[in-house]
Amino acid sequence: MAELEGLEFGKSDFVLLDEVTMEQFMENLKLRFEKGRIYTFIGEVVVSVNPYREMDIYGKETIDAYRGRELYENPPHLYAVSDAAYKAMKRRAKDTCIVISGESGAGKTEASKYIMQYIAAITNPTQRAEVESVKNVLLKSNCVLEAFGNAKTNRNDNSSRFGKYMDINFNFNGDPTGGHINNYLLEKSRVVHQQDGERNFHSFYQLLRGGSNEMLESFHLQSDPAVYTYTREGATTNNDRTSHKAVMSALNVIGFSEEEINSIYQILATILLLGNMQFECDGESVQIVGLEAVNHISELTATDPESVSKSLLYRTVATGGGEVIEKGHSEQDACFGRDAFAKALYERLFGWIVSRINTVIEVKDYNPMLHGKNTVIGVLDIYGFEIFDNNSFEQFCINYCNEKLQQLFIELILRQEQGEYQREGITWQHIDYFNNQIIVDLVEQPHKGIISILDEACLTVGNVTDTVCLDSMDTKLAQHPHYTSRKLSPTDKTMDFQKHFRIRHYAGDVTYSVEGFLDKNKDMLFQDFKRLMYNSANPVLKEMWPDGHLSITEVTKRPLTAATLFKNSIVALVDKLACKEPYYVRCIKPNEMKSPVLFDDARCQHQVAYLGLMENVMVRRAGFAYRQPYSRFLQRYKMTCEYTWPQHLMASDREAVETIVTQHGFQDDVAYGHTKLFVRTPRSLFTLEQERAALIPILVLFLQKVWRGALARMRCRRMRAIYAIMGCYKRYKVKAHFWEVERRFANVRTMADYGKSVDWPTPPAALSQFHNITVMWWARQIVKNIPPSDMPEVRSKVAALTALSGERKDWGVSRPWERDYLANVRDCPQTSSSFTRVSKELRNKDEYSQVLFSGFCRKVNRFNKSTDRGLLVTDKYVYKLEPKKQNFLVLKRLPLDGVNLTNASQTLHLTFTLRASFRGGSCFFPSDKQTHLSKLCRGVSAARTFPADQQSFLRRA
């Protein structure tokens, strides 16, 4: 049952009406229409009322809400029946079909488009390219067929003037792999004549209004439809231009070539030019007024102008002896032939477009052994029952089609219902319903039906008129209860003698005008036109007219009449639908004004009656209004009984359902089948629904509480597990660090440097402080070996290193001993050449053998004044130099007699290289540290340095 709608919107399923009467049915239908609920269920049938406005109920969110859901889980919608058909096809590998019916303007075309969009949206979740291509072609085909097969009528702005049945093929995954389109009875008479206020097919206006100036000029057309006889009755709309672009795009997507698209519009242009062609009689023969139109038609059809003229003015006839003669037309016959040619051109064009689409979407090389069973969903969008002021041959065929479909609808509904009751062991209560088989026989019965009488009249040699045919029907059908005419009912003045006959259809009485019946029934197109098109240089036109290859002398079998062809196609369609599991969409037109607010009770009641909706409800409620498998019923209502919530402990689901029914006290209102529970009246179901609705909020709160507790416990367990893992991992990292330290320092006691050269492993974060303490402890173990007398010197060096650490990344401690820094190009690139020259002069003058040290330094006096100086220390003298202007003038020279050169060299290395590194890098110590550093350096210079193998470790420590 449908849910999620309050009682203020009425009953969402007509089966749940308290009483099945026309008054209650119409009251519920009207209430839902006024509340914006255009869809209502009758079991699995969807009743759709045309809203005549855009409604926001077809978006992605709505599609997701209905995807994979049962019918009763959501409000009534086209998507619900579409999903039901798709699930039946996919789950049970069952071919299904969706039959959309209703009168013109009831919304059948829009319904079929929404169904196609839904099926396309829920299939191919993996976005496979070949499946997407099939889906695009299937969707775009609707746009093309609407343009060439739909027209504006007085009752509908986008009326389908043909019947369409589309089979969509699916693979075992439920993805569309192809399809096939059948078209039925295109209303080709609309090409040459439309009733007041109506239009020709959309394609003509789209060409004239949407075609480019270059295209129209090449087709010899003007953009104003009023210029042409076939289109002057209808006014253009603003959508024609945009629709033309959409159709051109759709043709390209489907796979039509540029040449094929151009040929399509050339044929449309040819038809428009044919309509403007005039004939005149000069007394002896008929001539075409103005040969310019003939030349244009010849150019567009790629034929010879003389052949075009001859086909329009003459008819080639073969005598019994094989002689071929040309018989000239009268002016009336020429006009008749011109119109017949125009209608045939459009009919062949439309049929070719459908067949061309089929070649693209049909499944090719499908192997069931490799790909699994190929299942089908059929979508039938066919004209509805029509009753006009003037009903002709087309309305007769359309209404016969609806009689056949109504018969199928009643038979399938009754057969399914009866079959289900028999399977479940439930006694079937017979329901009286109108069996329209008598009307179907009136039309199609061999030798006695109206179609047979029409065919006999068309085959009769001689001047057989529509009136003669009507007299024959009056004679043969005089005793039929559903047939009458003015001759049979002389007092009925709503009909005219020798013109009208009336059929009492299931949808109501329809009066038909017999005028034109015979001409429309037989193929009146002269063979000359067929040969003309077959001999065209345009391959598309040649393909459309394969029967034109016969010569005039060849004897051919008389072709079947239009009524017989249509009857055969409808019989084949019904047989095809009967072997599928059907789903129905019954469309209702609320008013004739196309108003979104007006609900015409009488108009709607008439449609409800002839669509058989009341019979459908009664059949559905005949024995039981509601039925459901035990498991599904239990799942839905188990919370209403304490013995079944949350899980029952009984032997079977049936026993649990019986417990629920007994507790609520309506055991006399149900029947138990083998697998399903059947509820007789809706009131019992409403009792369960109301109790369930009251319990749902309580259960939701309970489930939320339980779920939140479960989530909290899950998070708690997860956090405990995380902390346990972290603890184990930390302990492992600590142990691994100790194992690595033990491995690296296993033999340091035997090493000469006590492990000074061994690198410490990187500690984990938890051991960073402990690692620093360990390193300091290890340093103390090494320092303990230093004699106490050397400790003052160690402390001075450590103090110097501590003061200088962090001031510069490279302050000289780690630099190699270069000795002669001022001569080093890397350290002093600007002054090295000048110092080298001065050094050579001093070497020659003072005769020293080597340079012990050279570098920049800073002289600090007792007043804390500083001056830049250069220092040169050789094996004989110490020179103080003036570095200004890069001339290195000697300011002072001191001899080194009696000085320990080894200790001096080491002291200078520690002291002066520090200063030289800062000065050489053009970076000075801050003024607040200069005095302190000078004192430290003097202390270092006065102390005896450590051996070279211990200096590096002390710097690191």
PDB file of C-alpha atoms in Angstrom, residues 765-912:
ATOM      1  CA  ALA A 765      60.168  10.473  21.204  1.00  0.00           C
ATOM      2  CA  ALA A 766      59.527   8.907  24.610  1.00  0.00           C
ATOM      3  CA  LEU A 767      63.315   8.458  25.168  1.00  0.00           C
ATOM      4  CA  SER A 768      64.540  11.829  23.915  1.00  0.00           C
ATOM      5  CA  GLN A 769      65.293  13.215  27.417  1.00  0.00           C
ATOM      6  CA  PHE A 770      66.712   9.900  28.572  1.00  0.00           C
ATOM      7  CA  HIS A 771      68.889   9.803  25.436  1.00  0.00           C
ATOM      8  CA  ASN A 772      70.391  13.219  26.241  1.00  0.00           C
ATOM      9  CA  ILE A 773      71.162  12.100  29.798  1.00  0.00           C
ATOM     10  CA  THR A 774      72.723   8.886  28.479  1.00  0.00           C
ATOM     11  CA  VAL A 775      74.973  10.792  26.066  1.00  0.00           C
ATOM     12  CA  MET A 776      76.076  13.142  28.863  1.00  0.00           C
ATOM     13  CA  TRP A 777      76.768  10.161  31.098  1.00  0.00           C
ATOM     14  CA  TRP A 778      78.836   8.552  28.364  1.00  0.00           C
ATOM     15  CA  ALA A 779      80.769  11.827  27.908  1.00  0.00           C
ATOM     16  CA  ARG A 780      81.478  11.920  31.635  1.00  0.00           C
ATOM     17  CA  GLN A 781      82.843   8.390  31.478  1.00  0.00           C
ATOM     18  CA  ILE A 782      85.357   9.579  28.870  1.00  0.00           C
ATOM     19  CA  VAL A 783      86.141  12.869  30.667  1.00  0.00           C
ATOM     20  CA  LYS A 784      86.950  10.915  33.855  1.00  0.00           C
ATOM     21  CA  ASN A 785      90.159   9.772  32.108  1.00  0.00           C
ATOM     22  CA  ILE A 786      91.403  13.395  31.768  1.00  0.00           C
ATOM     23  CA  PRO A 787      94.030  14.322  34.421  1.00  0.00           C
ATOM     24  CA  PRO A 788      92.784  16.855  37.041  1.00  0.00           C
ATOM     25  CA  SER A 789      95.544  19.274  36.070  1.00  0.00           C
ATOM     26  CA  ASP A 790      94.025  19.583  32.568  1.00  0.00           C
ATOM     27  CA  MET A 791      90.497  20.392  33.729  1.00  0.00           C
ATOM     28  CA  PRO A 792      90.877  24.230  33.877  1.00  0.00           C
ATOM     29  CA  GLU A 793      91.888  24.244  30.247  1.00  0.00           C
ATOM     30  CA  VAL A 794      88.924  21.986  29.386  1.00  0.00           C
ATOM     31  CA  ARG A 795      86.521  24.287  31.171  1.00  0.00           C
ATOM     32  CA  SER A 796      87.920  27.328  29.288  1.00  0.00           C
ATOM     33  CA  LYS A 797      87.471  25.582  25.934  1.00  0.00           C
ATOM     34  CA  VAL A 798      83.982  24.417  26.802  1.00  0.00           C
ATOM     35  CA  ALA A 799      83.077  27.961  27.894  1.00  0.00           C
ATOM     36  CA  ALA A 800      84.320  29.306  24.555  1.00  0.00           C
ATOM     37  CA  LEU A 801      82.399  26.711  22.587  1.00  0.00           C
ATOM     38  CA  THR A 802      79.247  27.359  24.616  1.00  0.00           C
ATOM     39  CA  ALA A 803      79.444  31.127  23.999  1.00  0.00           C
ATOM     40  CA  LEU A 804      79.980  30.708  20.272  1.00  0.00           C
ATOM     41  CA  SER A 805      77.466  27.909  19.668  1.00  0.00           C
ATOM     42  CA  GLY A 806      74.329  28.922  17.752  1.00  0.00           C
ATOM     43  CA  GLU A 807      75.731  32.210  16.438  1.00  0.00           C
ATOM     44  CA  ARG A 808      76.502  30.820  13.045  1.00  0.00           C
ATOM     45  CA  LYS A 809      76.039  27.515  11.315  1.00  0.00           C
ATOM     46  CA  ASP A 810      79.703  27.309  10.361  1.00  0.00           C
ATOM     47  CA  TRP A 811      81.827  29.174  12.874  1.00  0.00           C
ATOM     48  CA  GLY A 812      85.082  27.394  12.171  1.00  0.00           C
ATOM     49  CA  VAL A 813      85.241  24.570  14.688  1.00  0.00           C
ATOM     50  CA  SER A 814      84.389  21.969  12.124  1.00  0.00           C
ATOM     51  CA  ARG A 815      86.481  23.572   9.413  1.00  0.00           C
ATOM     52  CA  PRO A 816      89.795  21.974   8.372  1.00  0.00           C
ATOM     53  CA  TRP A 817      92.968  23.754   9.449  1.00  0.00           C
ATOM     54  CA  GLU A 818      94.024  25.944   6.482  1.00  0.00           C
ATOM     55  CA  ARG A 819      96.748  27.977   8.286  1.00  0.00           C
ATOM     56  CA  ASP A 820      97.158  30.657   5.586  1.00  0.00           C
ATOM     57  CA  TYR A 821      93.545  31.936   5.371  1.00  0.00           C
ATOM     58  CA  LEU A 822      94.357  35.333   3.860  1.00  0.00           C
ATOM     59  CA  ALA A 823      95.967  33.655   0.882  1.00  0.00           C
ATOM     60  CA  ASN A 824      93.012  31.298   0.424  1.00  0.00           C
ATOM     61  CA  VAL A 825      90.809  32.380  -2.457  1.00  0.00           C
ATOM     62  CA  ARG A 826      87.732  30.625  -0.960  1.00  0.00           C
ATOM     63  CA  ASP A 827      88.001  32.491   2.356  1.00  0.00           C
ATOM     64  CA  CYS A 828      89.206  35.870   1.046  1.00  0.00           C
ATOM     65  CA  PRO A 829      88.394  36.120  -2.652  1.00  0.00           C
ATOM     66  CA  GLN A 830      88.931  39.911  -2.846  1.00  0.00           C
ATOM     67  CA  THR A 831      92.218  40.218  -0.887  1.00  0.00           C
ATOM     68  CA  SER A 832      94.025  36.935  -1.554  1.00  0.00           C
ATOM     69  CA  SER A 833      96.093  38.275  -4.476  1.00  0.00           C
ATOM     70  CA  SER A 834      97.221  41.407  -2.608  1.00  0.00           C
ATOM     71  CA  PHE A 835      98.180  39.408   0.502  1.00  0.00           C
ATOM     72  CA  THR A 836     100.108  36.858  -1.562  1.00  0.00           C
ATOM     73  CA  ARG A 837     102.199  39.668  -3.040  1.00  0.00           C
ATOM     74  CA  VAL A 838     102.926  41.187   0.429  1.00  0.00           C
ATOM     75  CA  SER A 839     103.688  37.729   1.879  1.00  0.00           C
ATOM     76  CA  LYS A 840     106.295  37.093  -0.806  1.00  0.00           C
ATOM     77  CA  GLU A 841     107.939  40.457  -0.155  1.00  0.00           C
ATOM     78  CA  LEU A 842     108.149  39.750   3.603  1.00  0.00           C
ATOM     79  CA  ARG A 843     109.500  36.212   2.954  1.00  0.00           C
ATOM     80  CA  ASN A 844     112.280  37.658   0.827  1.00  0.00           C
ATOM     81  CA  LYS A 845     112.991  40.358   3.373  1.00  0.00           C
ATOM     82  CA  ASP A 846     112.829  38.400   6.667  1.00  0.00           C
ATOM     83  CA  GLU A 847     113.741  35.022   5.254  1.00  0.00           C
ATOM     84  CA  TYR A 848     111.111  32.935   7.140  1.00  0.00           C
ATOM     85  CA  SER A 849     110.460  29.441   5.921  1.00  0.00           C
ATOM     86  CA  GLN A 850     106.712  28.911   6.451  1.00  0.00           C
ATOM     87  CA  VAL A 851     103.459  30.671   7.361  1.00  0.00           C
ATOM     88  CA  LEU A 852     101.913  29.260  10.546  1.00  0.00           C
ATOM     89  CA  PHE A 853      98.727  31.322  10.412  1.00  0.00           C
ATOM     90  CA  SER A 854      97.181  34.283   8.611  1.00  0.00           C
ATOM     91  CA  GLY A 855      93.722  35.773   8.961  1.00  0.00           C
ATOM     92  CA  PHE A 856      91.572  38.727   9.866  1.00  0.00           C
ATOM     93  CA  CYS A 857      91.149  39.709  13.510  1.00  0.00           C
ATOM     94  CA  ARG A 858      89.853  42.575  15.550  1.00  0.00           C
ATOM     95  CA  LYS A 859      91.998  44.595  17.952  1.00  0.00           C
ATOM     96  CA  VAL A 860      90.186  45.627  21.176  1.00  0.00           C
ATOM     97  CA  ASN A 861      91.923  48.219  23.454  1.00  0.00           C
ATOM     98  CA  ARG A 862      91.303  48.932  27.112  1.00  0.00           C
ATOM     99  CA  PHE A 863      88.635  51.479  26.199  1.00  0.00           C
ATOM    100  CA  ASN A 864      86.720  48.746  24.345  1.00  0.00           C
ATOM    101  CA  LYS A 865      87.514  50.336  20.980  1.00  0.00           C
ATOM    102  CA  SER A 866      87.901  47.856  18.163  1.00  0.00           C
ATOM    103  CA  THR A 867      89.807  48.038  14.893  1.00  0.00           C
ATOM    104  CA  ASP A 868      90.084  45.581  12.030  1.00  0.00           C
ATOM    105  CA  ARG A 869      93.538  44.128  11.571  1.00  0.00           C
ATOM    106  CA  GLY A 870      95.284  41.397   9.634  1.00  0.00           C
ATOM    107  CA  LEU A 871      97.508  38.873  11.431  1.00  0.00           C
ATOM    108  CA  LEU A 872     100.412  36.939   9.889  1.00  0.00           C
ATOM    109  CA  VAL A 873     102.288  34.392  12.013  1.00  0.00           C
ATOM    110  CA  THR A 874     105.437  32.798  10.556  1.00  0.00           C
ATOM    111  CA  ASP A 875     108.118  30.575  12.053  1.00  0.00           C
ATOM    112  CA  LYS A 876     110.165  33.715  12.888  1.00  0.00           C
ATOM    113  CA  TYR A 877     107.824  36.688  13.295  1.00  0.00           C
ATOM    114  CA  VAL A 878     104.320  37.800  14.113  1.00  0.00           C
ATOM    115  CA  TYR A 879     103.096  40.624  11.850  1.00  0.00           C
ATOM    116  CA  LYS A 880     100.219  43.027  12.541  1.00  0.00           C
ATOM    117  CA  LEU A 881      98.885  44.268   9.198  1.00  0.00           C
ATOM    118  CA  GLU A 882      96.633  47.087   8.052  1.00  0.00           C
ATOM    119  CA  PRO A 883      93.996  45.500   5.728  1.00  0.00           C
ATOM    120  CA  LYS A 884      92.532  48.796   4.509  1.00  0.00           C
ATOM    121  CA  LYS A 885      92.715  49.471   0.785  1.00  0.00           C
ATOM    122  CA  GLN A 886      93.930  45.872   0.438  1.00  0.00           C
ATOM    123  CA  ASN A 887      97.601  46.848   0.679  1.00  0.00           C
ATOM    124  CA  PHE A 888      98.329  45.023   3.952  1.00  0.00           C
ATOM    125  CA  LEU A 889     100.800  47.572   5.331  1.00  0.00           C
ATOM    126  CA  VAL A 890     102.966  46.110   8.152  1.00  0.00           C
ATOM    127  CA  LEU A 891     102.162  48.024  11.364  1.00  0.00           C
ATOM    128  CA  LYS A 892     104.196  45.925  13.788  1.00  0.00           C
ATOM    129  CA  ARG A 893     106.573  42.977  13.721  1.00  0.00           C
ATOM    130  CA  LEU A 894     107.372  40.766  16.772  1.00  0.00           C
ATOM    131  CA  PRO A 895     110.001  37.996  16.839  1.00  0.00           C
ATOM    132  CA  LEU A 896     108.959  34.503  18.047  1.00  0.00           C
ATOM    133  CA  ASP A 897     112.199  33.537  19.774  1.00  0.00           C
ATOM    134  CA  GLY A 898     111.545  31.223  22.737  1.00  0.00           C
ATOM    135  CA  VAL A 899     107.869  30.552  21.922  1.00  0.00           C
ATOM    136  CA  ASN A 900     106.536  26.946  21.778  1.00  0.00           C
ATOM    137  CA  LEU A 901     105.379  26.863  18.194  1.00  0.00           C
ATOM    138  CA  THR A 902     103.240  23.749  18.560  1.00  0.00           C
ATOM    139  CA  ASN A 903     101.154  25.164  21.386  1.00  0.00           C
ATOM    140  CA  ALA A 904     101.007  28.542  19.691  1.00  0.00           C
ATOM    141  CA  SER A 905      99.750  26.947  16.483  1.00  0.00           C
ATOM    142  CA  GLN A 906      96.997  25.093  18.321  1.00  0.00           C
ATOM    143  CA  THR A 907      95.988  28.145  20.329  1.00  0.00           C
ATOM    144  CA  LEU A 908      95.872  30.293  17.248  1.00  0.00           C
ATOM    145  CA  HIS A 909      93.790  27.638  15.548  1.00  0.00           C
ATOM    146  CA  LEU A 910      91.215  27.804  18.323  1.00  0.00           C
ATOM    147  CA  THR A 911      91.273  31.577  18.746  1.00  0.00           C
ATOM    148  CA  PHE A 912      92.027  33.316  15.538  1.00  0.00           C
TER     149      PHE A 912
END
